[in-house]
Short mmCIF file of C-alpha atoms in Angstrom, two decimals:
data_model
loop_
_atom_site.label_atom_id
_atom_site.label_comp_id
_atom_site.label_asym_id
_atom_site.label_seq_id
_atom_site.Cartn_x
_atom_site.Cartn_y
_atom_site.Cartn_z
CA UNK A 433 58.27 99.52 113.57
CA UNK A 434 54.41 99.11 114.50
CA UNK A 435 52.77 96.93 116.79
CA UNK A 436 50.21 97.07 119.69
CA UNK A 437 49.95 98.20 122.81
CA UNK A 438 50.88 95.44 125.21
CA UNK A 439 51.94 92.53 122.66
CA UNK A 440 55.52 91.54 121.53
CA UNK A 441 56.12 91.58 117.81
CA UNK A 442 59.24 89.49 117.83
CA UNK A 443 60.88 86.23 118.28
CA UNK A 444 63.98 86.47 120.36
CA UNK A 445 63.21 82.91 121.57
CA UNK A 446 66.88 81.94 120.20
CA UNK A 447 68.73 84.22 121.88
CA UNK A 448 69.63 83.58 125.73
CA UNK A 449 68.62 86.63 129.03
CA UNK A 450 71.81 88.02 128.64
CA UNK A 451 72.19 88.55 124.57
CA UNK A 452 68.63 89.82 125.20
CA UNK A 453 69.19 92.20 127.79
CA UNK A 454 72.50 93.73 125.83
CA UNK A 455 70.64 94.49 122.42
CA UNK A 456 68.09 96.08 124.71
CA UNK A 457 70.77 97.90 126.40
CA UNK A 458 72.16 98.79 122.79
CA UNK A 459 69.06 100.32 121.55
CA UNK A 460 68.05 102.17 124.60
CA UNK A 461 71.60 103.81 124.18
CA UNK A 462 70.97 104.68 120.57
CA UNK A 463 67.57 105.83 121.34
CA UNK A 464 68.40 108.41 124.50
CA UNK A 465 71.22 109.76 122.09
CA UNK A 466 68.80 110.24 119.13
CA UNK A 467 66.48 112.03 121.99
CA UNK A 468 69.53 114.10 123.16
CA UNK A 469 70.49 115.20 119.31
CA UNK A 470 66.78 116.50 118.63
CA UNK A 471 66.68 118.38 121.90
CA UNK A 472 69.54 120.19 120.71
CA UNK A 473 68.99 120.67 117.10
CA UNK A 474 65.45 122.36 118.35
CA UNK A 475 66.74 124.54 120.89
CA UNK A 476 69.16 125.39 118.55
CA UNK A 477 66.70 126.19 115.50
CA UNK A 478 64.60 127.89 118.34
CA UNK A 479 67.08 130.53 119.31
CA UNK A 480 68.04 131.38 115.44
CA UNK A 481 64.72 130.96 113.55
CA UNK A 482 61.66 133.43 114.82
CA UNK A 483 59.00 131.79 111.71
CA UNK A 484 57.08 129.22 113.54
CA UNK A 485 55.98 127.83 110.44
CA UNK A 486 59.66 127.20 109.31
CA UNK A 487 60.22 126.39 112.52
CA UNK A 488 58.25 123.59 112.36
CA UNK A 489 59.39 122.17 108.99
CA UNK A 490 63.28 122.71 110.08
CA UNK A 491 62.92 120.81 113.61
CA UNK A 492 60.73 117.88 112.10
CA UNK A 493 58.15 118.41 114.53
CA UNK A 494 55.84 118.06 111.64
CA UNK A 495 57.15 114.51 110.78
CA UNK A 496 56.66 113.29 114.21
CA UNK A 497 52.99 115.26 114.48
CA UNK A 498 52.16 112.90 110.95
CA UNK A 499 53.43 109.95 112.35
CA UNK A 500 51.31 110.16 115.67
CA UNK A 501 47.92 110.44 113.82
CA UNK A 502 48.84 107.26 111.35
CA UNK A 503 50.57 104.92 114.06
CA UNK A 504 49.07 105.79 117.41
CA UNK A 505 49.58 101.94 118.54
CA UNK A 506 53.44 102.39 117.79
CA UNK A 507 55.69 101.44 120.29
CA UNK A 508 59.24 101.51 120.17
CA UNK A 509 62.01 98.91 119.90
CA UNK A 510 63.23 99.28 123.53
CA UNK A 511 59.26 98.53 124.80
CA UNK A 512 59.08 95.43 122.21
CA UNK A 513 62.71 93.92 123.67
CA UNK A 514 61.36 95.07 126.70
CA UNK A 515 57.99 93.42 126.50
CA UNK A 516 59.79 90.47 124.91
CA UNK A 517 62.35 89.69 127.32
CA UNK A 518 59.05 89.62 130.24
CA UNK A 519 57.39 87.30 128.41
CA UNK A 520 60.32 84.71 127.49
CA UNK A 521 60.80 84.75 132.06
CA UNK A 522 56.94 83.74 132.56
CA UNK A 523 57.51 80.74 129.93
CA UNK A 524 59.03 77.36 131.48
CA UNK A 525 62.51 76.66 131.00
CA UNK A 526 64.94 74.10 130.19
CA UNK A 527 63.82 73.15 127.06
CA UNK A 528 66.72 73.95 124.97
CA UNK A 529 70.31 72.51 125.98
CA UNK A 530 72.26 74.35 123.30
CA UNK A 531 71.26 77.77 122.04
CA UNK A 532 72.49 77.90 118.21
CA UNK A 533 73.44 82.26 117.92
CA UNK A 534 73.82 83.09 114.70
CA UNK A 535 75.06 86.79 114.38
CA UNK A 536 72.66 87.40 111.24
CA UNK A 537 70.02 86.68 113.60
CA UNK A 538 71.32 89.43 116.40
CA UNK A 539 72.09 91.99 113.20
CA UNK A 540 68.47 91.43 111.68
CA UNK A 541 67.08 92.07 115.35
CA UNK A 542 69.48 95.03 115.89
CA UNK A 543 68.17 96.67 112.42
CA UNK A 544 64.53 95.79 112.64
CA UNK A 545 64.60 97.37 116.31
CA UNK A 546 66.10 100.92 115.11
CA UNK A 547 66.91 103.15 111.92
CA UNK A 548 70.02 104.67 113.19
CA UNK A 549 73.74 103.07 111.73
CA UNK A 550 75.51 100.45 113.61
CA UNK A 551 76.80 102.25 116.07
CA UNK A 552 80.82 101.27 117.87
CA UNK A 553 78.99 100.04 120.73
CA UNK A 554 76.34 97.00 118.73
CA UNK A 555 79.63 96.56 117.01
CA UNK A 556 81.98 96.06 119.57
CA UNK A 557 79.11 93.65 121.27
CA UNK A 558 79.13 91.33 118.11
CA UNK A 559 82.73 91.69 116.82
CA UNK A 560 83.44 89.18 119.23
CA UNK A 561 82.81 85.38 120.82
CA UNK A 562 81.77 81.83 119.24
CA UNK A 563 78.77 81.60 117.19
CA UNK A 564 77.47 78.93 116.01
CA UNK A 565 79.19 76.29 118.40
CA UNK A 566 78.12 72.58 118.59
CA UNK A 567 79.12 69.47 119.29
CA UNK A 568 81.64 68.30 117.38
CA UNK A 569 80.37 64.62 116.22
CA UNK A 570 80.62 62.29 112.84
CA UNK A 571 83.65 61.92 110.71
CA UNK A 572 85.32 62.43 106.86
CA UNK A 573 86.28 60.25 104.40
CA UNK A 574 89.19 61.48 102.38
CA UNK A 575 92.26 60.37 100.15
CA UNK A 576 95.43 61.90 99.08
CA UNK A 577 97.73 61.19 96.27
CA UNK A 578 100.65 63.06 95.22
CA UNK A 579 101.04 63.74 91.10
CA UNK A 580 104.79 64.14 90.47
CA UNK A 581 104.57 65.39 86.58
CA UNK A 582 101.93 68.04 87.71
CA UNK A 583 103.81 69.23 91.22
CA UNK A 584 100.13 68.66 92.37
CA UNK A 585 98.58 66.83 95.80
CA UNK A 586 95.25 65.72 95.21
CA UNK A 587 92.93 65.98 98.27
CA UNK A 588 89.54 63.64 97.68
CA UNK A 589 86.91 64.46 99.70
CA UNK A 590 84.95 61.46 99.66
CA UNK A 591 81.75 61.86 101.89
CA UNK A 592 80.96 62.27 105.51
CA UNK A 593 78.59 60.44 108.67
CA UNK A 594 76.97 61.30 111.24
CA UNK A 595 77.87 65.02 111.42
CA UNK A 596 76.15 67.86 114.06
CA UNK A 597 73.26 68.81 113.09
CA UNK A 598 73.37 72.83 113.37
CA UNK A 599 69.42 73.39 112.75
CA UNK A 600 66.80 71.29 113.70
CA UNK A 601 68.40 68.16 112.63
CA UNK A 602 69.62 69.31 109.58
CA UNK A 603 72.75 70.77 108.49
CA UNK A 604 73.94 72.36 104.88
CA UNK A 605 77.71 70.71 104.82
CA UNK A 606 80.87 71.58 102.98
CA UNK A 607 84.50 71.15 103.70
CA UNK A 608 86.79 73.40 103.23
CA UNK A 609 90.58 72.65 103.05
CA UNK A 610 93.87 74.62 104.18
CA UNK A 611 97.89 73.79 103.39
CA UNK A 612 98.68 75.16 106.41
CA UNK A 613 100.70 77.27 107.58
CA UNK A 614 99.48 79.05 104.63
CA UNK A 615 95.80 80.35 105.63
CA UNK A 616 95.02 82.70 102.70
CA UNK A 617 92.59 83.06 99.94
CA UNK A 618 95.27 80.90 98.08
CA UNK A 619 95.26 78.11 100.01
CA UNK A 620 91.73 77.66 101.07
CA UNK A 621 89.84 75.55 98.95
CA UNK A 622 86.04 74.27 99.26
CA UNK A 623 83.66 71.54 98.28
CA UNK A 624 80.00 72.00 97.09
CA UNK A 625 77.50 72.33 99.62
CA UNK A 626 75.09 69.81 100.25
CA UNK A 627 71.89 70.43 101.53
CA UNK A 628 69.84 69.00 104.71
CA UNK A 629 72.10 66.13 105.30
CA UNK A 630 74.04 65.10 108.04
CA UNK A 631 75.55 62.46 105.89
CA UNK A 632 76.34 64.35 102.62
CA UNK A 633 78.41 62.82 99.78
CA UNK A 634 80.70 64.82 97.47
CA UNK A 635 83.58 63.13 95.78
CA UNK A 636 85.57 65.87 94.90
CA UNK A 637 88.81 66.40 94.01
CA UNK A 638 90.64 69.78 95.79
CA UNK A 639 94.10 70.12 93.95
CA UNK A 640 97.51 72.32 95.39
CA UNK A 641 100.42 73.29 93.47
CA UNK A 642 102.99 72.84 95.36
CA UNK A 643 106.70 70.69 95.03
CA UNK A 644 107.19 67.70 96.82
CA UNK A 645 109.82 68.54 99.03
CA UNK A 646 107.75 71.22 100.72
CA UNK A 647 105.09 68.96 101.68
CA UNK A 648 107.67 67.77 104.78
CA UNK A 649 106.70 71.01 106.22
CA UNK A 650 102.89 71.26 105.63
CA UNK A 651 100.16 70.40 107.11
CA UNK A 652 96.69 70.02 105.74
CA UNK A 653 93.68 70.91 107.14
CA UNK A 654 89.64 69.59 106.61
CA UNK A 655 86.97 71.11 108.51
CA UNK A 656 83.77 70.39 107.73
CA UNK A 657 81.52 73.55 108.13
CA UNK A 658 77.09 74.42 107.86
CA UNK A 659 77.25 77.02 105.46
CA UNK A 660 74.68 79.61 106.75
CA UNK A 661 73.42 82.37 103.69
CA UNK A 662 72.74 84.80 106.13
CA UNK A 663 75.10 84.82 108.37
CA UNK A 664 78.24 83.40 109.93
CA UNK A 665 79.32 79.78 109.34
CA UNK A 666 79.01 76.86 111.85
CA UNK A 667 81.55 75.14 112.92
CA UNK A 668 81.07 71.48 112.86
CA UNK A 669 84.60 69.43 113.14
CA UNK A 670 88.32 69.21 111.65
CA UNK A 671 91.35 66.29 111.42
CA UNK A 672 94.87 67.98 110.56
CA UNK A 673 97.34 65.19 108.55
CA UNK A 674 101.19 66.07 109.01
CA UNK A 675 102.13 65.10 105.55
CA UNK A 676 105.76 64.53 106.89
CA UNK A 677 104.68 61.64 108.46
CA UNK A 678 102.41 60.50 105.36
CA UNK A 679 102.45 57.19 103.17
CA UNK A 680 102.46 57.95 99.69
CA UNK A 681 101.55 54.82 98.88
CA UNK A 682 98.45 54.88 100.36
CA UNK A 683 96.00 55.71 97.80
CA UNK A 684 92.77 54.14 99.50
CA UNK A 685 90.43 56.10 101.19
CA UNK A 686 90.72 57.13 104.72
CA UNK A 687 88.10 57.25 107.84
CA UNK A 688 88.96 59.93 110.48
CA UNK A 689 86.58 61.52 113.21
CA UNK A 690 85.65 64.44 113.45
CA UNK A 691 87.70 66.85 116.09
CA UNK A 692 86.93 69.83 117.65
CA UNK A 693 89.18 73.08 117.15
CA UNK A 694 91.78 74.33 119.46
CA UNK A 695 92.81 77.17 120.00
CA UNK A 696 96.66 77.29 120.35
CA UNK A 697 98.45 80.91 121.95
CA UNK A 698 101.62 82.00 119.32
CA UNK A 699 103.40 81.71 122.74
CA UNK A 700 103.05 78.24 122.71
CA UNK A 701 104.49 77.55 119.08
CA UNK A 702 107.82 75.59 119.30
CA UNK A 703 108.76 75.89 115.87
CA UNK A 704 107.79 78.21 113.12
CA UNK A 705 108.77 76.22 110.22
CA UNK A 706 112.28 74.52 108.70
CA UNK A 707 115.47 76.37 107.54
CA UNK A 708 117.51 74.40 104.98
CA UNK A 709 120.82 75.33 104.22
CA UNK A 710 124.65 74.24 104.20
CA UNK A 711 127.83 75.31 106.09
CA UNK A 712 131.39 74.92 105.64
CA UNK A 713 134.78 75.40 106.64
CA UNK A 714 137.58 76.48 104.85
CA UNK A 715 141.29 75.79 106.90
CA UNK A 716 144.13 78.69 107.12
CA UNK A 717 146.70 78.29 104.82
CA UNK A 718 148.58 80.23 101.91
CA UNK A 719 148.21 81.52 98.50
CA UNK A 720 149.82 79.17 96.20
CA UNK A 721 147.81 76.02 98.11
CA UNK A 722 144.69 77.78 97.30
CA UNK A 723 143.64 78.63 100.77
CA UNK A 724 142.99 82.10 102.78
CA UNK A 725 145.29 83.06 104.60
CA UNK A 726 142.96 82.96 107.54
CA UNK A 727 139.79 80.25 108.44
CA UNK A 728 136.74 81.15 106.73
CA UNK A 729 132.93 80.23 108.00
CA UNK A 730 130.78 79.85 104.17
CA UNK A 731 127.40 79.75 105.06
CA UNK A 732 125.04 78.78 101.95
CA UNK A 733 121.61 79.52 102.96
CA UNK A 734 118.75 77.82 101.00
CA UNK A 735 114.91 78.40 101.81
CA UNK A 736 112.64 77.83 104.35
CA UNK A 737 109.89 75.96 104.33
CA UNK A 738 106.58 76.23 106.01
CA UNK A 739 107.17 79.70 107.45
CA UNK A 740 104.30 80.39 110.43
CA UNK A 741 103.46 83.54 111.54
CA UNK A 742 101.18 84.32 114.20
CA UNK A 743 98.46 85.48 111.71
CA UNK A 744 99.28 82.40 109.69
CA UNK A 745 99.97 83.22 105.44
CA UNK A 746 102.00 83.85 103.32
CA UNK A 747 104.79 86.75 104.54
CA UNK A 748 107.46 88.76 103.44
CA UNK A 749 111.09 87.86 104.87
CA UNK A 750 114.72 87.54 105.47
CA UNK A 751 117.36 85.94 107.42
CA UNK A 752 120.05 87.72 109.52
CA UNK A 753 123.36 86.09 110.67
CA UNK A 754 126.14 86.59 113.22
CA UNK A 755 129.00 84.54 114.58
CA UNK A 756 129.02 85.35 117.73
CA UNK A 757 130.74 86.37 120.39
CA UNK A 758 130.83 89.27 117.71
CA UNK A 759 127.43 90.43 117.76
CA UNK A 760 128.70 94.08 116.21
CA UNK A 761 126.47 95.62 113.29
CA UNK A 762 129.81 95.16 111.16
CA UNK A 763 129.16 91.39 111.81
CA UNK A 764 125.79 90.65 110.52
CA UNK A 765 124.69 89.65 107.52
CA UNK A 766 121.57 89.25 105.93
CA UNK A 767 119.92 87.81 103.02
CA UNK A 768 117.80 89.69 101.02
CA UNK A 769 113.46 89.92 101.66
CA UNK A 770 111.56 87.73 99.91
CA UNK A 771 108.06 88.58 99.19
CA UNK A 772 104.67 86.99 100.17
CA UNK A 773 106.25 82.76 100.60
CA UNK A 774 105.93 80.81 102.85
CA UNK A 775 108.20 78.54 101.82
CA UNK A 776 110.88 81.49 100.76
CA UNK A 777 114.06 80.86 98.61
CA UNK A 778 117.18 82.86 99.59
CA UNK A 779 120.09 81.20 97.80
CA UNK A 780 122.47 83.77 99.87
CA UNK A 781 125.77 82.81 100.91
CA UNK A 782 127.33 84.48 104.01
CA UNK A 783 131.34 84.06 104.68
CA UNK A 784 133.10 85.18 107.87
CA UNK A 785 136.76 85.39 107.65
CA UNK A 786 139.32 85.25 110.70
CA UNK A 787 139.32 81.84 111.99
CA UNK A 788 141.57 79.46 113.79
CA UNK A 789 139.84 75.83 114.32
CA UNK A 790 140.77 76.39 118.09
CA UNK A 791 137.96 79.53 117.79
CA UNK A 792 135.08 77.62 116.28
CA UNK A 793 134.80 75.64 119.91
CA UNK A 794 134.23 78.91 121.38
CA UNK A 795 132.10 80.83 118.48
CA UNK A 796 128.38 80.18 117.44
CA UNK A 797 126.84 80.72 114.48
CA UNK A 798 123.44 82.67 114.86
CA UNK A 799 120.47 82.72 111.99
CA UNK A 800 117.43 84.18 112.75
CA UNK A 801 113.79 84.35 110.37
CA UNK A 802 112.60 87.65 110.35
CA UNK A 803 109.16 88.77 109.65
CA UNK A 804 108.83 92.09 107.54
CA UNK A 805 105.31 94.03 107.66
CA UNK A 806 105.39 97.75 106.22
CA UNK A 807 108.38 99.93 108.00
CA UNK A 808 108.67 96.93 111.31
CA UNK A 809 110.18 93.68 111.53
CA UNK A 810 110.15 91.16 114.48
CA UNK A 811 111.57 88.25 115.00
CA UNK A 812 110.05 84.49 113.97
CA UNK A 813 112.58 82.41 115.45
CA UNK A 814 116.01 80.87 114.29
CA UNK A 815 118.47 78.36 114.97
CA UNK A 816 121.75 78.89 117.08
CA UNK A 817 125.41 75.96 115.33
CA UNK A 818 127.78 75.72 118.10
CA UNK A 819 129.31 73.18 120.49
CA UNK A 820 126.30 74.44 122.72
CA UNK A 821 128.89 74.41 125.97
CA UNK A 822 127.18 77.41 127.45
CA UNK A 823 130.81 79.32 127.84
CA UNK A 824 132.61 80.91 125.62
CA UNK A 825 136.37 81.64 125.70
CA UNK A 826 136.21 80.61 129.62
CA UNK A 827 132.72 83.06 129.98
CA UNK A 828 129.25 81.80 131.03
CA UNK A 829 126.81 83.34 127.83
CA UNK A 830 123.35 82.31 127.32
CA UNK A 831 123.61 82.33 123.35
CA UNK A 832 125.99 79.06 123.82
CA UNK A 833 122.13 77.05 123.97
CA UNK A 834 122.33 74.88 120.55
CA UNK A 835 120.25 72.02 120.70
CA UNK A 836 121.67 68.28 119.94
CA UNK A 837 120.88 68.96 116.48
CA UNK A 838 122.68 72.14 115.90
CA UNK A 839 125.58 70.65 117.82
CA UNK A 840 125.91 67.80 115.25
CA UNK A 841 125.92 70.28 112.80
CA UNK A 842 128.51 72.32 114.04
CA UNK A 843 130.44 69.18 114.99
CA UNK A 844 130.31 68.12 111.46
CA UNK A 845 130.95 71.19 109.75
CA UNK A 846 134.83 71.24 112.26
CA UNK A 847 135.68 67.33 111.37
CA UNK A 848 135.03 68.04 107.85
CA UNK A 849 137.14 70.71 106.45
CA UNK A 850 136.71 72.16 102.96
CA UNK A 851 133.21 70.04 102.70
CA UNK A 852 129.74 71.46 102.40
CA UNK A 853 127.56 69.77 105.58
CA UNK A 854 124.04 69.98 104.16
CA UNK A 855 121.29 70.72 107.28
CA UNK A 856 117.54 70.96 108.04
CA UNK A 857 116.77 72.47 111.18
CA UNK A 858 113.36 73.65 113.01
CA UNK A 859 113.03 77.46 113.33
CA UNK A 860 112.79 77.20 116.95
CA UNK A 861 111.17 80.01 118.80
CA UNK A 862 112.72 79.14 122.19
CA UNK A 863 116.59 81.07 121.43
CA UNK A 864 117.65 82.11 124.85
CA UNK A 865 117.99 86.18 124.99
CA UNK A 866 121.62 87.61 124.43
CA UNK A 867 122.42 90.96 125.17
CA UNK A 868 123.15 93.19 122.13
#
């Protein structure tokens, strides 16, 4: 880099003191290292090589004596940050009320100020934080219709009004589109971007596979985004529609505002999705009437639908049962993993033998989600059919927590005898901890 003596070559006017001060931190790093590593290479050439001539070409020394005589106004990126940042303090502030970081602009500073690799520390200091943030303003104008023959919702984008402006009152919008909780490269689907508008027009048609039923557990997502060539994306608003609650009879198109994102913690996450699947069961009795000899539990699990992980996507997965109080490995049960679904289908039937009616008061039926990635597997929640009672066989035991939901189920499943009881229940994340 070349410049002269005294004068700033560069515009650092849209990033804030402190961004400033920790790329000239960065490159004042990089720079003593690159100091320290020639130091050593030449005293280490200088105790092995006794030709000052090869010397001289094997240390570089004659590189840097070349460079002197054609650049001796050079000065080097730490004095130009340096010279930069004192001449942004004598300027008068309070001109700008939202700095705009794009983290193109910080890379293109970071590589015009040295030749060396990204180094872990530059990208540790911009792996991280919002960029791009503004005030989320203007709203969307969509549609949805559902086409039965194809298995197909149709998402219209219509146009939007009013939106942030995330350059000097100008924008380049698109929206993009999720079926969450499915945030992969399969569900995300874009418009066209339109160019310096803040009230841009597309009328577009997005278009998911997907069946009908499964909708009940999806939600879709529209955020409306600046896209940015160079660098990182901006942010500029989002509505979420829980097609559960949709009217599929609505066909017109739809106004919403704009919203700004939040951030939710996978602690706070209620449910991870819904489990369908029916129970039932079968009454001692003998042989010749067609009936075990002891009660039998038949447990007919289904799918899930709208599996959430805490990465969001698709994942790979199982179910495991027990009907507790026996929570021995002889006693569980599990359906086999399916593969990359969120919306999995199991068809596994589990049957536990042994029963009097009198025990089902006191037993619980326990199916969990579980969450396969490589060799581990954790927990994503699960539901918990009993009389929820909280004893068991005259015993206080936390697993006795079933919510008035599973009780009904449960409740059915006894007053029904030799009938299936067909159930959807939330994969709630909140099962009380049972010792193994």
């Amino acid at each position: 880099m070349e410049g002269k003596q005294g004068e700033s070559s560069l515009d650092l006017s849209h990033l804030t003191e402190e961004e400033q001060t920790s790329i000239l931190q960065v490159v004042q790093r990089d720079l003593e290292l690159r100091r320290r590593d020639e130091g050593r290479v030449s005293r280490t050439l200088e105790q092995s090589e006794t030709n000052s001539t090869l010397l001289r070409f094997l240390s570089g020394a004659w590189f840097s004596e070349e460079c002197s005589k054609r650049h001796r106004n050079w000065t080097s990126g730490c004095d130009l940050v340096h010279a930069t940042i004192r001449h942004r303090k004598t300027k008068s502030r309070g001109q700008f009320s939202v700095h705009v970081v794009q983290l193109s602009a910080i890379n293109r500073t970071v590589f015009c100020l040295s030749v060396i690799t990204l180094s872990g520390s530059m990208m540790s200091l911009f792996s991280s934080g919002d960029f791009g943030v503004v005030e989320v303003r203007g709203r969307i104008q969509y549609s949805l219709a559902y086409n039965s023959q194809r298995e197909e919702l149709q998402v219209k984008v219509y146009r939007c009004e009013d939106i942030a402006a995330a350059r000097k009152n100008r924008s380049d919008p698109y929206v993009k589109t999720y079926l969450l909780p499915d945030k992969s490269n399969h569900s995300k689907k874009k418009t066209s971007v339109k160019k310096k508008t803040l009230n841009p027009v597309y009328d577009q048609t997005l278009r998911y596979k997907v069946r009908i039923g499964e909708l009940r557990s999806r939600t879709l997502n529209l955020s409306v985004w600046h896209a940015e060539p160079l660098g990182r994306n901006v942010f500029l608003g989002e509505v979420e529609v829980t097609l559960a609650l949709w009217d599929w009879t609505c066909t017109q198109p739809l106004w919403q505002d704009l919203q700004p994102r939040v951030y939710l913690s996978p602690d706070s996450i209620s449910s991870r999705g819904n489990i369908m699947f029916s129970i039932k069961y079968i009454p001692e009795g003998y042989e010749g009437g067609g009936l075990p000899l002891t009660g039998e539990v038949h447990i007919w699990l289904r799918e899930a639908q709208g599996l959430l992980s805490n990465k969001g996507g698709a994942v790979d997965s199982f179910v495991r049962s027990y009907i507790l109080p026996d929570a021995s490995r002889q006693s569980g049960q599990k359906t086999r993993v399916v593969k990359h679904s969120i919306s999995p289908t199991y068809n596994h039937t589990m049957v536990y033998d042994g029963f009097h009616t009198s025990d089902l008061r006191e037993a619980c039926a326990e199916l969990t989600v579980w969450q396969r990635e490589g060799l581990k597997t954790h927990v994503l929640g699960g539901i918990r059919l009993s009389c929820g009672t909280g004893q068991s066989y005259g015993e206080v035991v936390s697993w006795m927590d079933s919510t008035e939901e599973e009780v009904t189920v449960w409740m059915s499943m006894i007053e029904n005898p030799n009938h299936w009881i067909d159930a959807t229940l939330p994969i709630r994340t909140n099962l009380t901890q049972r010792s193994e």
